[in-house]
């Protein structure tokens, strides 16, 4: 039974990794690589550039021996885009340059990606690495999950990915950026459930938590005059401002979204929700509650469309 549960956990982790992109994918992949091997060291996201992680295999020049390093380069493409193979090729050049400047010999280079490389391109990378005496290992979601080889590591990863039935934490235990992400996940999970009371309770808990964080009266669920205060009291550090859009079967993270309205549209007409504070989550929950009161259920896409139309005259500058 435990073996079946572990396989289910691994499959859920693999699917989530495949759905993540950009900064969010890198964050989760780094976590897995760290619990798989404690020697893995990650560089600072979005700051250090060149490489995204490494393992030092031999660190001192003793008796003429070389300093040896393994290097990881991460790339989580957006679900609706084609892979940027030029970037991956450049990542190898950057890894070589990084090691050369520090007088390390690269033993292995691994592109850590959220998709599978095309066979021809993989062969090109393998041949180039072979010429340089570098081992090549593509690490995609499937390969990454197979590296979780013990029950403890699988359970730790499953908890991190919300892929196990561990106790659900109250929304009040999360930081603002984590609350935003968790609220979207919970709202989506509840959209298909038939119980109207459960939906009301979920939205009520999210709204009450946001108002609590904003030091506002949570007995009053909705007041447009609350927006400026919520914006100021739940302001999120720029390094943790994430954007999401409802795509296919989940909220997917989106990168390179310019600051502006909380709700915007991309070139394909998908609504993008950016969370520099908890105002957009508060606004979305209120619209969903209105739907519940009218019909006993809610539709996230319709609520997002309403929020988008309302937000066109409401900029970040006015409420932060």
Short mmCIF file of C-alpha atoms in Angstrom, two decimals:
data_model
loop_
_atom_site.label_atom_id
_atom_site.label_comp_id
_atom_site.label_asym_id
_atom_site.label_seq_id
_atom_site.Cartn_x
_atom_site.Cartn_y
_atom_site.Cartn_z
CA UNK A 1 0.00 0.00 0.00
CA UNK A 2 2.82 2.40 0.94
CA UNK A 3 4.56 1.66 -2.35
CA UNK A 4 1.39 2.55 -4.27
CA UNK A 5 1.06 5.84 -2.34
CA UNK A 6 4.69 6.70 -3.08
CA UNK A 7 4.13 6.12 -6.80
CA UNK A 8 1.03 8.34 -6.68
CA UNK A 9 3.00 11.07 -4.89
CA UNK A 10 5.79 10.90 -7.46
CA UNK A 11 3.31 11.11 -10.32
CA UNK A 12 1.63 14.18 -8.79
CA UNK A 13 5.02 15.85 -8.24
CA UNK A 14 5.99 15.11 -11.85
CA UNK A 15 2.75 16.63 -13.19
CA UNK A 16 3.17 19.76 -11.05
CA UNK A 17 6.76 20.22 -12.22
CA UNK A 18 5.58 19.96 -15.82
CA UNK A 19 2.98 22.68 -15.20
CA UNK A 20 5.39 25.09 -13.50
CA UNK A 21 7.48 27.54 -15.52
CA UNK A 22 10.10 30.24 -15.08
CA UNK A 23 11.05 31.32 -11.57
CA UNK A 24 8.49 29.00 -9.92
CA UNK A 25 9.81 25.93 -11.73
CA UNK A 26 13.38 26.81 -10.76
CA UNK A 27 12.38 27.28 -7.11
CA UNK A 28 10.75 23.84 -6.91
CA UNK A 29 13.45 22.06 -8.93
CA UNK A 30 16.15 23.49 -6.65
CA UNK A 31 14.31 22.19 -3.60
CA UNK A 32 14.16 18.67 -5.04
CA UNK A 33 17.83 18.70 -6.03
CA UNK A 34 18.76 19.74 -2.50
CA UNK A 35 16.84 16.94 -0.78
CA UNK A 36 18.13 14.43 -3.37
CA UNK A 37 21.75 15.38 -2.63
CA UNK A 38 22.75 17.71 0.20
CA UNK A 39 25.92 18.65 -1.70
CA UNK A 40 23.83 20.56 -4.24
CA UNK A 41 24.33 24.32 -3.80
CA UNK A 42 22.09 26.82 -5.53
CA UNK A 43 23.01 30.31 -6.60
CA UNK A 44 20.72 33.27 -5.95
CA UNK A 45 17.69 33.27 -8.20
CA UNK A 46 17.60 36.09 -10.80
CA UNK A 47 20.78 37.64 -9.44
CA UNK A 48 23.90 35.55 -10.01
CA UNK A 49 23.19 34.57 -13.61
CA UNK A 50 25.50 32.26 -15.57
CA UNK A 51 24.60 29.07 -13.62
CA UNK A 52 21.75 28.03 -11.31
CA UNK A 53 23.41 25.46 -9.08
CA UNK A 54 26.49 23.31 -8.60
CA UNK A 55 28.10 20.49 -6.65
CA UNK A 56 31.76 20.68 -5.72
CA UNK A 57 33.23 17.21 -6.07
CA UNK A 58 36.85 18.10 -5.22
CA UNK A 59 37.56 21.52 -3.76
CA UNK A 60 41.31 21.66 -3.10
CA UNK A 61 44.34 21.19 -5.27
CA UNK A 62 46.21 18.49 -3.40
CA UNK A 63 48.98 16.40 -4.83
CA UNK A 64 48.34 17.91 -8.25
CA UNK A 65 44.68 16.91 -8.34
CA UNK A 66 42.16 19.16 -10.07
CA UNK A 67 39.29 21.04 -8.51
CA UNK A 68 36.14 19.40 -9.87
CA UNK A 69 32.57 20.70 -10.14
CA UNK A 70 29.16 19.63 -11.49
CA UNK A 71 27.00 22.46 -12.85
CA UNK A 72 23.22 22.82 -13.27
CA UNK A 73 21.48 25.24 -15.62
CA UNK A 74 17.71 25.71 -15.24
CA UNK A 75 15.08 26.68 -17.77
CA UNK A 76 11.34 26.37 -17.27
CA UNK A 77 9.61 27.33 -20.50
CA UNK A 78 6.05 28.67 -20.51
CA UNK A 79 3.47 25.99 -21.35
CA UNK A 80 2.28 27.76 -24.50
CA UNK A 81 5.73 28.47 -25.99
CA UNK A 82 8.30 26.45 -27.93
CA UNK A 83 11.62 25.61 -26.23
CA UNK A 84 14.40 28.16 -26.65
CA UNK A 85 17.19 25.79 -27.65
CA UNK A 86 19.60 28.65 -28.25
CA UNK A 87 19.29 29.57 -24.56
CA UNK A 88 20.11 26.00 -23.50
CA UNK A 89 23.18 25.95 -25.76
CA UNK A 90 24.27 29.30 -24.30
CA UNK A 91 23.77 27.89 -20.80
CA UNK A 92 26.46 25.28 -21.52
CA UNK A 93 28.84 28.03 -22.69
CA UNK A 94 28.09 29.99 -19.51
CA UNK A 95 28.79 26.90 -17.38
CA UNK A 96 32.14 26.39 -19.12
CA UNK A 97 33.01 30.06 -18.60
CA UNK A 98 31.98 29.92 -14.92
CA UNK A 99 34.23 26.92 -14.24
CA UNK A 100 37.16 28.31 -16.22
CA UNK A 101 37.22 31.58 -14.28
CA UNK A 102 37.32 29.63 -11.00
CA UNK A 103 39.84 27.06 -12.25
CA UNK A 104 37.43 24.15 -11.91
CA UNK A 105 37.09 21.19 -14.25
CA UNK A 106 33.46 20.44 -15.11
CA UNK A 107 32.75 16.77 -14.48
CA UNK A 108 29.06 16.98 -15.44
CA UNK A 109 26.64 19.54 -16.84
CA UNK A 110 22.88 19.17 -16.43
CA UNK A 111 20.16 21.31 -18.02
CA UNK A 112 17.22 21.16 -15.58
CA UNK A 113 14.08 21.69 -17.65
CA UNK A 114 10.28 21.26 -17.46
CA UNK A 115 10.00 19.40 -20.78
CA UNK A 116 11.90 16.75 -22.78
CA UNK A 117 14.63 17.77 -25.22
CA UNK A 118 14.17 16.95 -28.87
CA UNK A 119 16.32 13.93 -29.73
CA UNK A 120 18.47 15.70 -32.35
CA UNK A 121 19.27 18.60 -30.04
CA UNK A 122 20.07 16.22 -27.18
CA UNK A 123 22.54 14.41 -29.44
CA UNK A 124 24.18 17.74 -30.30
CA UNK A 125 24.60 18.60 -26.62
CA UNK A 126 25.92 15.10 -25.82
CA UNK A 127 28.48 15.31 -28.61
CA UNK A 128 29.65 18.78 -27.60
CA UNK A 129 30.03 17.71 -23.97
CA UNK A 130 31.85 14.54 -25.03
CA UNK A 131 34.38 16.63 -26.97
CA UNK A 132 35.01 18.66 -23.81
CA UNK A 133 35.20 15.55 -21.59
CA UNK A 134 32.03 16.61 -19.74
CA UNK A 135 29.29 14.18 -18.75
CA UNK A 136 25.86 15.30 -19.94
CA UNK A 137 22.59 14.60 -18.11
CA UNK A 138 19.23 16.03 -19.10
CA UNK A 139 17.09 16.47 -15.97
CA UNK A 140 13.40 16.82 -16.77
CA UNK A 141 10.43 16.25 -14.39
CA UNK A 142 10.38 12.50 -15.02
CA UNK A 143 14.11 12.08 -14.37
CA UNK A 144 14.01 14.39 -11.37
CA UNK A 145 11.27 12.42 -9.62
CA UNK A 146 13.10 9.11 -10.22
CA UNK A 147 15.97 10.51 -8.16
CA UNK A 148 13.68 10.54 -5.10
CA UNK A 149 14.68 7.05 -4.00
CA UNK A 150 13.75 6.83 -0.31
CA UNK A 151 10.36 7.04 1.44
CA UNK A 152 11.54 10.00 3.56
CA UNK A 153 12.62 12.02 0.53
CA UNK A 154 9.40 11.21 -1.33
CA UNK A 155 7.27 12.27 1.63
CA UNK A 156 9.25 15.51 2.12
CA UNK A 157 8.85 16.37 -1.56
CA UNK A 158 5.14 15.44 -1.53
CA UNK A 159 4.50 17.79 1.40
CA UNK A 160 6.35 20.63 -0.35
CA UNK A 161 4.33 20.11 -3.54
CA UNK A 162 1.01 19.69 -1.68
CA UNK A 163 0.87 16.21 -3.21
CA UNK A 164 0.03 14.36 -0.01
CA UNK A 165 -2.80 14.36 2.47
CA UNK A 166 -0.83 16.21 5.12
CA UNK A 167 -2.88 18.50 7.39
CA UNK A 168 -3.95 21.69 5.61
CA UNK A 169 -2.48 24.79 7.23
CA UNK A 170 -4.72 27.80 7.99
CA UNK A 171 -4.29 30.65 5.51
CA UNK A 172 -3.13 32.86 8.38
CA UNK A 173 0.08 30.79 8.69
CA UNK A 174 1.32 31.82 5.22
CA UNK A 175 3.25 34.91 4.20
CA UNK A 176 1.37 37.19 1.80
CA UNK A 177 2.93 35.86 -1.41
CA UNK A 178 2.42 32.26 -0.28
CA UNK A 179 -1.16 33.01 0.74
CA UNK A 180 -1.87 34.38 -2.74
CA UNK A 181 -0.61 31.21 -4.40
CA UNK A 182 -2.35 28.88 -1.94
CA UNK A 183 -5.64 30.80 -2.24
CA UNK A 184 -5.64 30.37 -6.05
CA UNK A 185 -4.88 26.66 -5.71
CA UNK A 186 -7.68 26.18 -3.17
CA UNK A 187 -10.20 28.17 -5.21
CA UNK A 188 -9.45 26.08 -8.28
CA UNK A 189 -9.64 22.80 -6.33
CA UNK A 190 -13.07 23.81 -4.99
CA UNK A 191 -14.55 24.97 -8.30
CA UNK A 192 -15.69 21.47 -9.26
CA UNK A 193 -17.02 20.45 -5.85
CA UNK A 194 -20.82 20.36 -5.49
CA UNK A 195 -21.01 21.58 -1.87
CA UNK A 196 -21.95 25.28 -1.85
CA UNK A 197 -21.31 25.65 1.89
CA UNK A 198 -17.71 24.46 1.48
CA UNK A 199 -17.17 27.04 -1.24
CA UNK A 200 -18.56 29.81 0.98
CA UNK A 201 -16.39 28.71 3.91
CA UNK A 202 -13.26 28.71 1.75
CA UNK A 203 -13.86 32.21 0.38
CA UNK A 204 -14.83 33.48 3.82
CA UNK A 205 -11.58 32.16 5.31
CA UNK A 206 -9.44 33.75 2.59
CA UNK A 207 -11.20 37.14 2.83
CA UNK A 208 -11.13 37.13 6.64
CA UNK A 209 -7.40 36.37 6.63
CA UNK A 210 -6.68 39.20 4.17
CA UNK A 211 -8.67 41.65 6.29
CA UNK A 212 -6.92 40.39 9.42
CA UNK A 213 -3.52 40.96 7.81
CA UNK A 214 -4.73 44.46 6.89
CA UNK A 215 -5.97 45.25 10.44
CA UNK A 216 -9.49 45.77 9.12
CA UNK A 217 -12.87 44.72 10.52
CA UNK A 218 -13.40 41.21 9.15
CA UNK A 219 -17.07 41.30 10.08
CA UNK A 220 -17.55 43.45 6.98
CA UNK A 221 -16.67 41.20 4.05
CA UNK A 222 -16.59 43.78 1.30
CA UNK A 223 -15.95 47.49 1.20
CA UNK A 224 -14.34 49.19 -1.79
CA UNK A 225 -12.73 51.68 0.62
CA UNK A 226 -10.70 48.76 2.04
CA UNK A 227 -8.62 48.46 -1.16
CA UNK A 228 -5.96 51.12 -0.35
CA UNK A 229 -5.39 49.72 3.15
CA UNK A 230 -5.21 46.12 1.96
CA UNK A 231 -2.73 47.21 -0.71
CA UNK A 232 -0.44 48.91 1.82
CA UNK A 233 -0.66 46.37 4.64
CA UNK A 234 -0.16 43.29 2.45
CA UNK A 235 2.52 44.73 0.18
CA UNK A 236 4.85 42.02 -1.17
CA UNK A 237 8.60 42.36 -1.73
CA UNK A 238 9.39 42.76 -5.43
CA UNK A 239 11.43 39.52 -5.42
CA UNK A 240 8.29 37.56 -4.53
CA UNK A 241 5.71 39.19 -6.79
CA UNK A 242 4.25 36.42 -8.93
CA UNK A 243 1.75 36.42 -11.79
CA UNK A 244 -0.64 33.65 -12.79
CA UNK A 245 -3.14 32.85 -15.48
CA UNK A 246 -5.90 30.27 -15.63
CA UNK A 247 -4.77 27.91 -18.37
CA UNK A 248 -6.21 24.49 -19.17
CA UNK A 249 -6.55 22.77 -15.78
CA UNK A 250 -4.78 25.03 -13.29
CA UNK A 251 -3.37 28.47 -12.46
CA UNK A 252 0.03 28.60 -14.13
CA UNK A 253 2.80 31.05 -13.19
CA UNK A 254 3.71 33.68 -15.79
CA UNK A 255 6.99 35.58 -15.99
CA UNK A 256 8.00 39.00 -17.36
CA UNK A 257 4.67 40.69 -16.64
CA UNK A 258 5.03 44.47 -16.49
CA UNK A 259 3.68 46.21 -13.37
CA UNK A 260 0.33 47.78 -14.07
CA UNK A 261 -3.19 46.61 -13.41
CA UNK A 262 -3.76 43.62 -11.17
CA UNK A 263 -5.70 41.99 -14.00
CA UNK A 264 -4.44 42.22 -17.59
CA UNK A 265 -4.66 40.19 -20.79
CA UNK A 266 -1.95 38.58 -22.86
CA UNK A 267 -1.90 38.48 -26.66
CA UNK A 268 -3.97 35.28 -26.64
CA UNK A 269 -6.71 36.81 -24.49
CA UNK A 270 -5.85 34.98 -21.27
CA UNK A 271 -6.32 37.07 -18.13
CA UNK A 272 -3.15 37.46 -16.09
CA UNK A 273 -3.47 38.04 -12.35
CA UNK A 274 -0.45 39.78 -10.78
CA UNK A 275 -0.06 39.77 -6.99
CA UNK A 276 2.06 42.66 -5.61
CA UNK A 277 -0.27 42.58 -2.59
CA UNK A 278 -3.49 40.75 -1.72
CA UNK A 279 -5.95 43.19 -3.33
CA UNK A 280 -6.44 41.03 -6.46
CA UNK A 281 -7.11 37.91 -4.34
CA UNK A 282 -9.57 39.90 -2.22
CA UNK A 283 -11.29 41.24 -5.34
CA UNK A 284 -11.51 37.77 -6.96
CA UNK A 285 -12.99 36.20 -3.81
CA UNK A 286 -15.68 38.89 -3.59
CA UNK A 287 -16.73 38.27 -7.20
CA UNK A 288 -16.85 34.53 -6.58
CA UNK A 289 -19.01 35.07 -3.48
CA UNK A 290 -21.44 37.13 -5.53
CA UNK A 291 -21.73 34.26 -8.00
CA UNK A 292 -22.34 31.79 -5.18
CA UNK A 293 -25.11 33.91 -3.72
CA UNK A 294 -26.86 34.05 -7.12
CA UNK A 295 -26.42 30.50 -8.41
CA UNK A 296 -24.96 28.29 -5.67
CA UNK A 297 -21.73 27.77 -7.60
CA UNK A 298 -18.96 29.85 -9.18
CA UNK A 299 -17.02 30.14 -12.41
CA UNK A 300 -13.45 31.39 -12.03
CA UNK A 301 -13.10 32.51 -15.65
CA UNK A 302 -16.21 34.69 -15.42
CA UNK A 303 -15.05 36.18 -12.12
CA UNK A 304 -11.62 36.97 -13.60
CA UNK A 305 -13.29 38.67 -16.57
CA UNK A 306 -15.36 40.84 -14.21
CA UNK A 307 -12.26 41.73 -12.18
CA UNK A 308 -10.37 42.55 -15.37
CA UNK A 309 -13.07 44.95 -16.59
CA UNK A 310 -13.23 46.65 -13.20
CA UNK A 311 -9.45 46.95 -12.82
CA UNK A 312 -8.77 48.86 -16.01
CA UNK A 313 -8.92 52.18 -14.17
CA UNK A 314 -7.22 50.92 -11.01
CA UNK A 315 -3.40 51.06 -11.13
CA UNK A 316 -0.87 49.87 -8.58
CA UNK A 317 0.23 53.45 -7.93
CA UNK A 318 -3.20 54.44 -6.70
CA UNK A 319 -3.43 51.80 -4.01
CA UNK A 320 0.09 50.91 -2.88
#
